[in-house]
Each structure stands twice: as C-alpha cells, then as structure tokens.
Short mmCIF file of C-alpha atoms in Angstrom, two decimals:
data_model
loop_
_atom_site.label_atom_id
_atom_site.label_comp_id
_atom_site.label_asym_id
_atom_site.label_seq_id
_atom_site.Cartn_x
_atom_site.Cartn_y
_atom_site.Cartn_z
CA MET A 13 10.68 -13.48 2.22
CA ARG A 14 7.88 -15.93 0.80
CA PHE A 15 5.24 -13.33 -1.15
CA LEU A 16 2.19 -14.97 -2.37
CA PHE A 17 0.00 -13.31 -5.19
CA TYR A 18 -3.40 -14.09 -5.00
CA THR A 19 -4.08 -12.97 -8.94
CA HIS A 20 -7.13 -13.22 -11.60
CA SER A 21 -4.31 -14.95 -13.40
CA LEU A 22 -0.56 -15.04 -13.94
CA VAL A 23 -0.49 -17.05 -17.31
CA SER A 24 -3.35 -15.58 -18.77
CA ASP A 25 -3.07 -11.73 -20.34
CA TRP A 26 -6.46 -12.31 -22.70
CA ASN A 27 -7.85 -8.75 -21.79
CA HIS A 28 -6.14 -8.93 -18.55
CA GLY A 29 -3.54 -6.23 -18.43
CA ASN A 30 -2.73 -6.80 -14.62
CA ALA A 31 -0.48 -10.30 -15.68
CA HIS A 32 1.69 -8.03 -17.80
CA PHE A 33 2.92 -6.03 -14.50
CA LEU A 34 2.64 -8.86 -11.84
CA ARG A 35 4.94 -10.96 -14.05
CA GLY A 36 7.28 -8.35 -13.86
CA VAL A 37 7.34 -7.68 -10.03
CA MET A 38 7.49 -11.21 -9.31
CA ARG A 39 10.76 -12.05 -11.73
CA GLU A 40 12.52 -9.06 -9.60
CA LEU A 41 11.44 -10.69 -6.22
CA LEU A 42 13.36 -13.56 -7.47
CA ARG A 43 16.31 -11.84 -9.00
CA ARG A 44 16.35 -10.42 -5.32
CA GLY A 45 16.49 -13.69 -3.69
CA HIS A 46 12.98 -14.10 -2.90
CA ASP A 47 10.38 -16.09 -3.10
CA ALA A 48 7.02 -15.28 -5.49
CA VAL A 49 4.07 -17.78 -6.13
CA ALA A 50 1.08 -16.55 -7.82
CA LEU A 51 -2.38 -18.53 -6.99
CA GLU A 52 -5.21 -18.07 -9.47
CA PRO A 53 -8.61 -19.73 -9.67
CA SER A 54 -9.74 -22.40 -11.33
CA ASP A 55 -12.62 -20.36 -13.47
CA SER A 56 -10.43 -17.28 -14.21
CA TRP A 57 -12.23 -15.84 -17.07
CA SER A 58 -9.24 -14.32 -18.59
CA ARG A 59 -7.49 -18.25 -18.84
CA LEU A 60 -10.66 -20.01 -20.04
CA ASN A 61 -10.79 -17.16 -22.60
CA LEU A 62 -7.46 -17.49 -24.34
CA ILE A 63 -7.78 -21.16 -24.02
CA ALA A 64 -11.04 -20.95 -26.22
CA ASP A 65 -9.36 -18.48 -28.50
CA GLN A 66 -5.66 -19.68 -28.69
CA GLY A 67 -5.75 -23.14 -27.38
CA VAL A 68 -3.94 -24.69 -24.94
CA GLY A 69 -0.51 -23.77 -26.68
CA ALA A 70 -0.60 -20.56 -25.16
CA ILE A 71 -0.46 -21.65 -22.05
CA ALA A 72 2.34 -23.45 -23.25
CA ALA A 73 4.00 -20.32 -24.57
CA PHE A 74 4.14 -19.14 -21.43
CA ARG A 75 5.33 -21.61 -19.39
CA LYS A 76 8.26 -20.82 -22.29
CA HIS A 77 8.78 -17.21 -22.18
CA PHE A 78 8.81 -17.38 -18.09
CA PRO A 79 10.04 -20.32 -16.92
CA GLU A 80 11.16 -19.33 -13.70
CA LEU A 81 7.29 -18.23 -12.80
CA ARG A 82 5.05 -20.45 -10.73
CA THR A 83 1.12 -19.96 -10.25
CA VAL A 84 -1.26 -22.62 -8.64
CA VAL A 85 -4.55 -23.23 -9.97
CA TYR A 86 -7.28 -23.04 -6.95
CA GLY A 87 -10.84 -24.49 -7.36
CA THR A 88 -13.53 -24.94 -4.72
CA ASP A 89 -11.67 -27.02 -2.47
CA PHE A 90 -8.26 -25.47 -2.09
CA ASP A 91 -6.56 -25.01 1.46
CA HIS A 92 -6.12 -21.68 1.69
CA GLU A 93 -4.80 -21.82 5.34
CA ALA A 94 -2.16 -23.62 4.40
CA ALA A 95 -0.90 -22.09 1.70
CA VAL A 96 -0.75 -18.09 3.24
CA ALA A 97 0.60 -20.10 6.28
CA ASP A 98 3.93 -20.36 4.90
CA ALA A 99 3.68 -16.76 3.10
CA ASP A 100 5.26 -13.55 4.61
CA VAL A 101 3.45 -11.12 2.37
CA VAL A 102 -0.27 -11.77 0.61
CA VAL A 103 -1.44 -9.45 -1.98
CA VAL A 104 -4.99 -10.13 -2.80
CA HIS A 105 -6.33 -8.60 -6.38
CA GLU A 106 -9.28 -6.81 -6.68
CA TRP A 107 -10.49 -9.77 -9.13
CA THR A 108 -10.60 -12.08 -6.34
CA ASP A 109 -13.74 -12.84 -5.07
CA PRO A 110 -15.31 -10.98 -2.13
CA GLN A 111 -15.64 -14.41 0.19
CA LEU A 112 -11.56 -15.14 -0.28
CA VAL A 113 -11.06 -11.67 0.23
CA ALA A 114 -13.23 -12.01 3.30
CA ARG A 115 -11.93 -14.73 4.33
CA LEU A 116 -8.08 -13.91 3.83
CA GLY A 117 -8.85 -10.99 6.02
CA ARG A 118 -10.08 -13.60 8.61
CA PHE A 119 -6.69 -15.01 8.70
CA ARG A 120 -4.63 -12.17 9.13
CA ARG A 121 -6.55 -11.16 11.91
CA ASP A 122 -6.08 -14.84 13.77
CA ASP A 123 -2.26 -15.05 12.34
CA SER A 124 0.09 -12.53 12.61
CA GLY A 125 2.82 -13.85 10.65
CA PHE A 126 2.16 -12.58 7.35
CA ARG A 127 1.21 -8.97 6.12
CA LEU A 128 -1.79 -8.37 4.17
CA ALA A 129 -2.34 -6.11 1.02
CA PHE A 130 -5.40 -5.58 -1.37
CA HIS A 131 -4.08 -4.56 -4.95
CA ASP A 132 -6.80 -2.71 -7.07
CA THR A 133 -5.47 -2.10 -10.74
CA HIS A 134 -8.94 -0.94 -12.45
CA HIS A 135 -11.61 1.76 -12.14
CA ARG A 136 -14.20 -0.66 -10.31
CA ALA A 137 -13.88 1.99 -7.59
CA VAL A 138 -15.84 5.11 -9.33
CA SER A 139 -17.97 2.81 -12.64
CA ALA A 140 -18.88 -0.06 -9.58
CA LYS A 141 -18.74 1.37 -6.38
CA ALA A 142 -20.93 -1.30 -4.76
CA ASP A 143 -18.69 -4.35 -5.73
CA ILE A 144 -15.19 -2.42 -3.77
CA ALA A 145 -17.70 -1.24 -1.12
CA GLY A 146 -18.93 -4.70 -0.44
CA LEU A 147 -15.17 -5.69 0.06
CA ASP A 148 -14.69 -6.61 3.66
CA LEU A 149 -11.28 -5.02 4.00
CA SER A 150 -10.61 -4.18 8.06
CA HIS A 151 -8.26 -7.21 8.30
CA TYR A 152 -5.77 -6.15 6.13
CA ASP A 153 -2.25 -4.57 6.57
CA PHE A 154 -2.92 -2.03 3.22
CA VAL A 155 -4.03 -1.10 0.15
CA LEU A 156 -2.37 -0.83 -2.94
CA ALA A 157 -4.04 1.38 -5.59
CA PHE A 158 -2.32 2.31 -8.94
CA GLY A 159 -2.70 6.16 -8.80
CA GLU A 160 -3.45 9.06 -5.65
CA ALA A 161 -6.82 9.25 -7.40
CA LEU A 162 -8.16 5.41 -6.64
CA ARG A 163 -6.09 6.13 -3.74
CA GLU A 164 -7.85 9.20 -2.78
CA ARG A 165 -11.33 7.58 -3.21
CA TYR A 166 -10.50 4.64 -1.14
CA LEU A 167 -9.62 6.94 2.11
CA LYS A 168 -12.64 8.60 0.64
CA ALA A 169 -15.03 6.13 0.94
CA GLY A 170 -13.38 4.50 4.09
CA TRP A 171 -12.06 1.68 2.47
CA GLY A 172 -9.22 0.12 3.70
CA LYS A 173 -7.34 1.82 7.01
CA HIS A 174 -3.87 2.53 4.94
CA VAL A 175 -3.99 3.52 1.28
CA HIS A 176 -0.54 3.72 -0.80
CA VAL A 177 -0.16 4.54 -4.15
CA TRP A 178 1.83 1.58 -6.49
CA HIS A 179 2.14 2.70 -10.13
CA GLU A 180 2.08 0.11 -12.92
CA ALA A 181 5.52 -0.15 -14.26
CA ALA A 182 7.35 -1.75 -17.39
CA ASP A 183 9.75 -5.22 -16.83
CA THR A 184 12.37 -3.42 -18.99
CA SER A 185 14.21 -7.36 -19.14
CA LEU A 186 11.19 -7.74 -21.75
CA PHE A 187 10.62 -4.87 -22.33
CA HIS A 188 13.31 -2.50 -24.33
CA PRO A 189 14.10 -1.54 -27.42
CA LEU A 190 15.25 -3.93 -30.33
CA PRO A 191 17.17 -1.74 -32.43
CA GLN A 192 17.53 -4.96 -35.81
CA THR A 193 14.40 -5.48 -36.02
CA GLU A 194 13.51 -4.41 -39.71
CA LYS A 195 10.48 -2.22 -40.14
CA ARG A 196 7.19 -3.35 -41.61
CA GLY A 197 4.31 -0.80 -40.84
CA ASP A 198 3.82 2.54 -39.70
CA LEU A 199 1.28 2.71 -36.59
CA VAL A 200 0.81 -0.36 -34.61
CA TRP A 201 -1.94 0.09 -31.68
CA ILE A 202 -2.04 -2.98 -29.34
CA GLY A 203 -5.60 -2.37 -26.86
CA ASN A 204 -8.55 -4.05 -26.70
CA TRP A 205 -11.88 -3.08 -27.68
CA GLY A 206 -13.01 -1.59 -24.14
CA ASP A 207 -16.31 -2.72 -23.51
CA ASP A 208 -17.38 0.54 -25.58
CA GLU A 209 -15.39 3.09 -22.78
CA ARG A 210 -13.71 4.33 -25.63
CA SER A 211 -15.34 3.13 -29.23
CA ALA A 212 -15.36 7.03 -30.43
CA GLU A 213 -11.79 7.74 -29.55
CA ILE A 214 -10.63 4.96 -31.25
CA MET A 215 -12.18 6.12 -34.10
CA SER A 216 -11.22 9.68 -33.95
CA PHE A 217 -7.83 8.72 -33.09
CA LEU A 218 -6.86 5.62 -35.07
CA VAL A 219 -9.32 4.66 -37.32
CA GLU A 220 -9.69 8.09 -39.21
CA PRO A 221 -6.43 8.87 -39.40
CA THR A 222 -5.35 6.00 -40.36
CA ARG A 223 -7.21 5.93 -43.43
CA ARG A 224 -6.49 10.08 -44.25
CA LEU A 225 -3.06 10.02 -44.36
CA LYS A 226 -2.88 6.32 -45.83
CA LEU A 227 -0.65 4.78 -43.32
CA ALA A 228 0.46 1.19 -43.03
CA THR A 229 -1.58 0.21 -39.77
CA THR A 230 -1.87 -2.58 -37.15
CA VAL A 231 -4.46 -3.06 -34.19
CA ARG A 232 -4.01 -6.41 -31.97
CA GLY A 233 -6.07 -7.13 -29.25
CA VAL A 234 -9.54 -8.90 -28.41
CA ARG A 235 -13.59 -8.28 -28.00
CA TYR A 236 -13.77 -6.00 -31.03
CA PRO A 237 -17.64 -6.00 -32.21
CA VAL A 238 -18.36 -7.09 -35.85
CA ALA A 239 -19.26 -3.42 -36.58
CA ALA A 240 -15.69 -2.63 -35.01
CA LEU A 241 -13.62 -4.91 -37.24
CA LYS A 242 -15.60 -3.49 -40.31
CA ALA A 243 -14.35 -0.17 -39.59
CA LEU A 244 -11.19 -0.83 -39.12
CA ARG A 245 -11.10 -2.43 -42.55
CA ASP A 246 -12.40 -0.47 -44.21
CA ALA A 247 -9.52 2.01 -42.87
CA GLY A 248 -7.24 -0.42 -44.33
CA ILE A 249 -6.21 -1.42 -41.05
CA VAL A 250 -4.72 -5.32 -40.54
CA TYR A 251 -6.07 -6.65 -37.41
CA GLY A 252 -4.15 -9.24 -35.91
CA GLY A 253 -6.28 -10.17 -32.72
CA TRP A 254 -4.51 -11.04 -29.47
CA VAL A 255 -0.96 -10.97 -29.15
CA ALA A 256 0.29 -12.67 -25.97
CA ASN A 257 2.71 -9.55 -23.97
CA ALA A 258 5.88 -11.27 -24.38
CA ALA A 259 5.97 -10.69 -28.44
CA VAL A 260 4.53 -7.19 -27.73
CA PRO A 261 7.84 -5.70 -27.94
CA ARG A 262 8.77 -6.93 -31.12
CA ALA A 263 5.85 -5.94 -32.43
CA PHE A 264 6.30 -1.91 -31.18
CA ALA A 265 9.91 -2.61 -32.59
CA GLU A 266 8.85 -3.64 -36.40
CA HIS A 267 6.28 -0.31 -36.28
CA ARG A 268 7.53 3.70 -36.26
CA ALA A 269 4.90 4.71 -33.74
CA THR A 270 2.10 3.94 -31.05
CA ILE A 271 -0.39 5.62 -29.49
CA HIS A 272 -2.26 5.48 -26.49
CA ILE A 273 -6.14 5.86 -26.55
CA PRO A 274 -7.03 5.88 -22.16
CA ARG A 275 -10.72 4.16 -21.34
CA ARG A 276 -13.59 7.10 -20.55
CA PRO A 277 -13.34 6.31 -16.62
CA TYR A 278 -9.66 7.27 -16.26
CA ILE A 279 -10.04 10.34 -18.31
CA GLU A 280 -13.27 11.32 -16.35
CA ALA A 281 -12.46 10.47 -12.82
CA LEU A 282 -9.36 8.34 -12.22
CA PRO A 283 -6.79 10.98 -13.83
CA GLY A 284 -3.31 10.50 -13.68
CA ILE A 285 -3.66 6.85 -13.74
CA PRO A 286 -1.84 5.37 -17.54
CA THR A 287 -2.64 2.43 -18.79
CA ILE A 288 0.61 -0.31 -17.80
CA ARG A 289 1.33 0.09 -22.28
CA VAL A 290 2.00 3.38 -21.67
CA PHE A 291 4.93 2.03 -19.64
CA GLU A 292 5.80 -0.80 -22.22
CA ALA A 293 5.62 1.34 -25.03
CA LEU A 294 7.88 4.12 -23.91
CA ALA A 295 9.68 1.04 -22.86
CA CYS A 296 10.74 -0.52 -26.44
CA GLY A 297 11.81 3.32 -27.28
CA ILE A 298 8.88 3.99 -30.30
CA PRO A 299 7.34 7.03 -30.47
CA LEU A 300 4.64 7.56 -28.57
CA ILE A 301 1.56 10.14 -29.41
CA SER A 302 -1.67 10.29 -27.06
CA ALA A 303 -4.83 11.02 -27.22
CA PRO A 304 -5.74 13.60 -24.54
CA TRP A 305 -5.08 12.26 -21.05
CA ASN A 306 -4.21 14.42 -17.57
CA ASP A 307 -0.55 13.22 -16.37
CA ALA A 308 -1.75 14.87 -13.35
CA GLU A 309 0.40 13.49 -11.11
CA GLY A 310 3.46 14.18 -13.22
CA LEU A 311 4.72 10.78 -14.34
CA PHE A 312 6.04 11.77 -17.60
CA ARG A 313 6.77 15.11 -19.26
CA PRO A 314 4.31 15.53 -21.74
CA GLY A 315 5.66 17.09 -25.45
CA LYS A 316 9.01 15.31 -23.94
CA ASP A 317 8.43 11.78 -23.39
CA PHE A 318 5.39 11.73 -25.86
CA VAL A 319 2.61 14.07 -27.63
CA VAL A 320 -0.34 15.01 -27.05
CA ALA A 321 -3.24 15.49 -29.87
CA ARG A 322 -6.53 16.88 -28.51
CA ASN A 323 -8.08 15.82 -31.10
CA GLY A 324 -8.37 13.65 -34.62
CA LYS A 325 -6.71 16.74 -36.73
CA GLU A 326 -3.66 16.88 -33.74
CA MET A 327 -3.62 13.14 -34.10
CA ARG A 328 -3.30 13.45 -37.68
CA ARG A 329 -0.38 16.27 -37.02
CA HIS A 330 1.63 14.64 -34.81
CA LEU A 331 1.62 11.40 -36.86
CA ARG A 332 2.97 13.48 -39.86
CA GLN A 333 5.81 14.61 -38.32
CA VAL A 334 6.80 11.47 -36.51
CA LEU A 335 6.62 9.59 -39.98
CA SER A 336 8.63 12.19 -41.74
CA ASP A 337 10.90 14.10 -39.29
CA ARG A 338 13.54 10.79 -38.12
CA ALA A 339 15.15 13.37 -35.73
CA PHE A 340 12.38 14.38 -33.64
CA ALA A 341 10.89 10.96 -34.12
CA GLN A 342 14.92 9.67 -32.30
CA GLU A 343 14.57 12.70 -29.73
CA LEU A 344 10.70 11.54 -28.61
CA ALA A 345 11.61 7.82 -27.55
CA LEU A 346 14.76 8.53 -26.56
CA SER A 347 12.95 10.91 -23.73
CA GLY A 348 10.32 8.19 -23.19
CA LEU A 349 13.43 5.39 -22.41
CA GLU A 350 15.05 7.89 -20.38
CA ALA A 351 11.73 8.67 -18.30
CA ILE A 352 10.94 4.84 -17.47
CA GLU A 353 14.54 3.99 -16.77
CA ALA A 354 14.98 6.50 -14.59
CA ARG A 355 11.34 6.08 -12.48
CA HIS A 356 8.86 3.57 -14.06
CA THR A 357 10.92 -0.10 -14.04
CA CYS A 358 9.31 -3.02 -11.98
CA ARG A 359 12.71 -2.57 -10.25
CA HIS A 360 11.59 1.28 -8.77
CA ARG A 361 7.96 -0.63 -8.06
CA VAL A 362 9.82 -3.46 -5.88
CA ASP A 363 11.70 -1.25 -4.09
CA GLU A 364 8.90 0.95 -3.24
CA LEU A 365 7.04 -2.21 -2.18
CA LEU A 366 9.45 -3.17 0.25
CA GLU A 367 9.46 -0.09 1.64
CA ILE A 368 5.90 0.28 2.57
CA LEU A 369 6.51 -3.45 4.05
CA ALA A 370 8.97 -2.37 6.16
CA ARG A 371 6.40 0.33 8.01
CA TYR A 372 4.56 -2.94 9.02
CA ARG A 373 5.86 -5.14 11.53
CA PRO A 374 4.09 -8.98 11.89
CA GLY A 375 2.67 -9.25 14.61
CA LYS A 376 2.12 -5.78 15.24
CA PRO A 377 -0.18 -2.49 13.93
CA PRO A 378 1.44 0.17 11.49
CA ASP A 379 4.16 1.61 13.65
CA GLU A 380 2.61 5.18 14.72
CA ARG A 381 5.44 7.10 12.39
CA ALA A 382 4.50 5.53 9.21
CA ALA A 383 0.88 6.36 10.32
CA LEU A 384 1.60 9.68 10.28
CA LYS A 385 3.75 10.00 7.28
CA GLU A 386 0.60 8.85 5.52
CA ALA A 387 -1.40 10.65 7.06
CA ALA A 388 0.84 13.57 5.65
CA ILE A 389 1.28 12.89 2.21
#
C-alpha cells in the first residue's frame, strides 16, 4: 500500500518528538514492501527553529542517517488532491493546519479510494480543548490516539466516529544497546524545558539530586531559559543543547543511568501516556528512574522495568543504588529491554496499524463487526 503522512515535520526533531516515532513507522513500512511518504509544511516551526539553531547541516545529517525516508515540503499552492489521489492510506497529524484537516476530510467524503486517519500525540485535547474541538473530523475513517485516556477524551467529546489507541514505540533498528561504548558520565537526561510544564520537577528530580550526590550529569534539549541554565551550571550539570535523535543511543550508552520527568498535563489529565523517551531509553538498555507517573495501561512493570521515585529524596536513593550496585542496574536494564522487545517496537505498532486498517474498507463504511468490537472495548 501507499501511505501518506501529513506531519509537522519528518526532517526536524527539534522540540518535536513525533518525528522519532514517525521515522520508525515509515522505515518499518518500507521494510515490509509498502510505500511511505511524509508531507510537511514549508513554515514548520520545528524545522525553521532547527535551521536557526544548527544551520542547514542538520538537514543534511537527517538525509545521511535516514536515506530511505522521503519527505515533501508543501506550500500554499501545493496540489493536495493530486497527492492524496495516489494514496491508499492518509494519516494526518494533529499539528496540521485546521483548514487543511477539514480539506482532507472533504477529499475523503468525495473520494472513496483511500482511508483517512487523524493522529493525536499531544495533550492539547485537555490543555487546549478548543483547538481540537474546532477540527472537522466528520469525514475521517478513524482517529489514532496515543493513549487510552486520550481515546476516552475523544469519544466523550464526540471528536471522530471511531477512536483507537496507538501508542508510540521505539525504532529498535536505531535504539538498541551499544555495549562497547565507554562510559563518560553518571546520569543523562534528554528532554526539553517544556513551557514550564515540569520546571519544578526538573529541579526536584534532576538538579537537586545531581548537586547533592555530585554526579557527572549531562542534559540535552532545547528552550531552556536563562534561569534554568544557571541552575544547571550551579549544580555542575553539563548542558549540551539540542541533540539529533539519531545520536541519542550513543548518548545513553555513554552514561550509566537516565531519568523520566513527565510533563504535568500527562500526570494530571492523561495518565498512562509516557513520553517516547521512555520507550527509547529502555530499548537502549540503560537503567531508568522515573518521577511519579501512573502507568494506567500496564505498558510496563514498574519496579522491574524501571523504578519510580516519588520525590527528590527517593530519586537520590534510587540513583545511589543504580550507580553503586552493578547487578541491580544490569537487571533493571535487561528487564526494560525485554519489555520493549516483547511489546513496544515500531514493528509492533505497524502490526497494530495494519490490523486497524483491515477494519476499514476503501469505499465502504467501517464494517459493523469492527464497530461492535470497538464499542465493547
């Protein structure tokens, strides 16, 4: 089949985690003999910021690391009708311009030759409900939501006729252990500042434990304000700025532990949805310690695949244990890696997507058995 993905950006992962998952899904589709192309707008905020921050060399680096991936940049005069006419499946990400979201829905209404899905991987359904409520999804075949709590939000609000859970996952062709890599530090955290959605948590679970334990810590990410950068420096933390996602496996391999600090909207309103960094870190075989997070869907085995710190004091205790007890650290890492390989790779997600697509036949409404099965979930 020919898959067409409307995305904010495939080329840039500057403050744009969905690019990680989409690259892995497209690569898996290509490995199976399907065709996959991404479309991204010429004014993509992430790509423009990446170029401003890193120069055009970052775009060339993407081409080098992902030579098989194809992306088309579109402007105001782009012929979307022609692009969609050749597709079997069109997946539209929620950062797509609302007018284009509606326009693609009208194409689907008038052309029964393809299946149209809306893909949501953000917390705007709870933090900016008016934005999602204003989208016209009436002609979309189904919605892909990256967690059960988000799926329930869509169903309760009546956004879309059929909503399926489609979690993010690790591209294990890229994210895997690098056992021969020399360790250069104790702790690494790869995460963006997050619009003050976790500023207090970063201080409690990263900055203070590093300062008190005198750890060799590195932080990679973007959009850190001056005050945050000063706090990192004062704690002896090395700040390295943006890092290309293709380089993250080596960054994990060079350190002995990492942490997960979820954004507040996911803790308070969308439990059960981890960031994609959880999948990627565990796939790399690095011990993971998480700030409080409710794994409401049972994706992992807390205490076995990773450990949870309820506060800064517990974070310090867990870090001491991971960094001083090699056997415990190895057991934790192997368990997390096992969980990824068993359930959470892009291979698994493509299996799930193809299974969902089989319920929706081009030219026909979703079959009644699929609708009944979904209603029973």
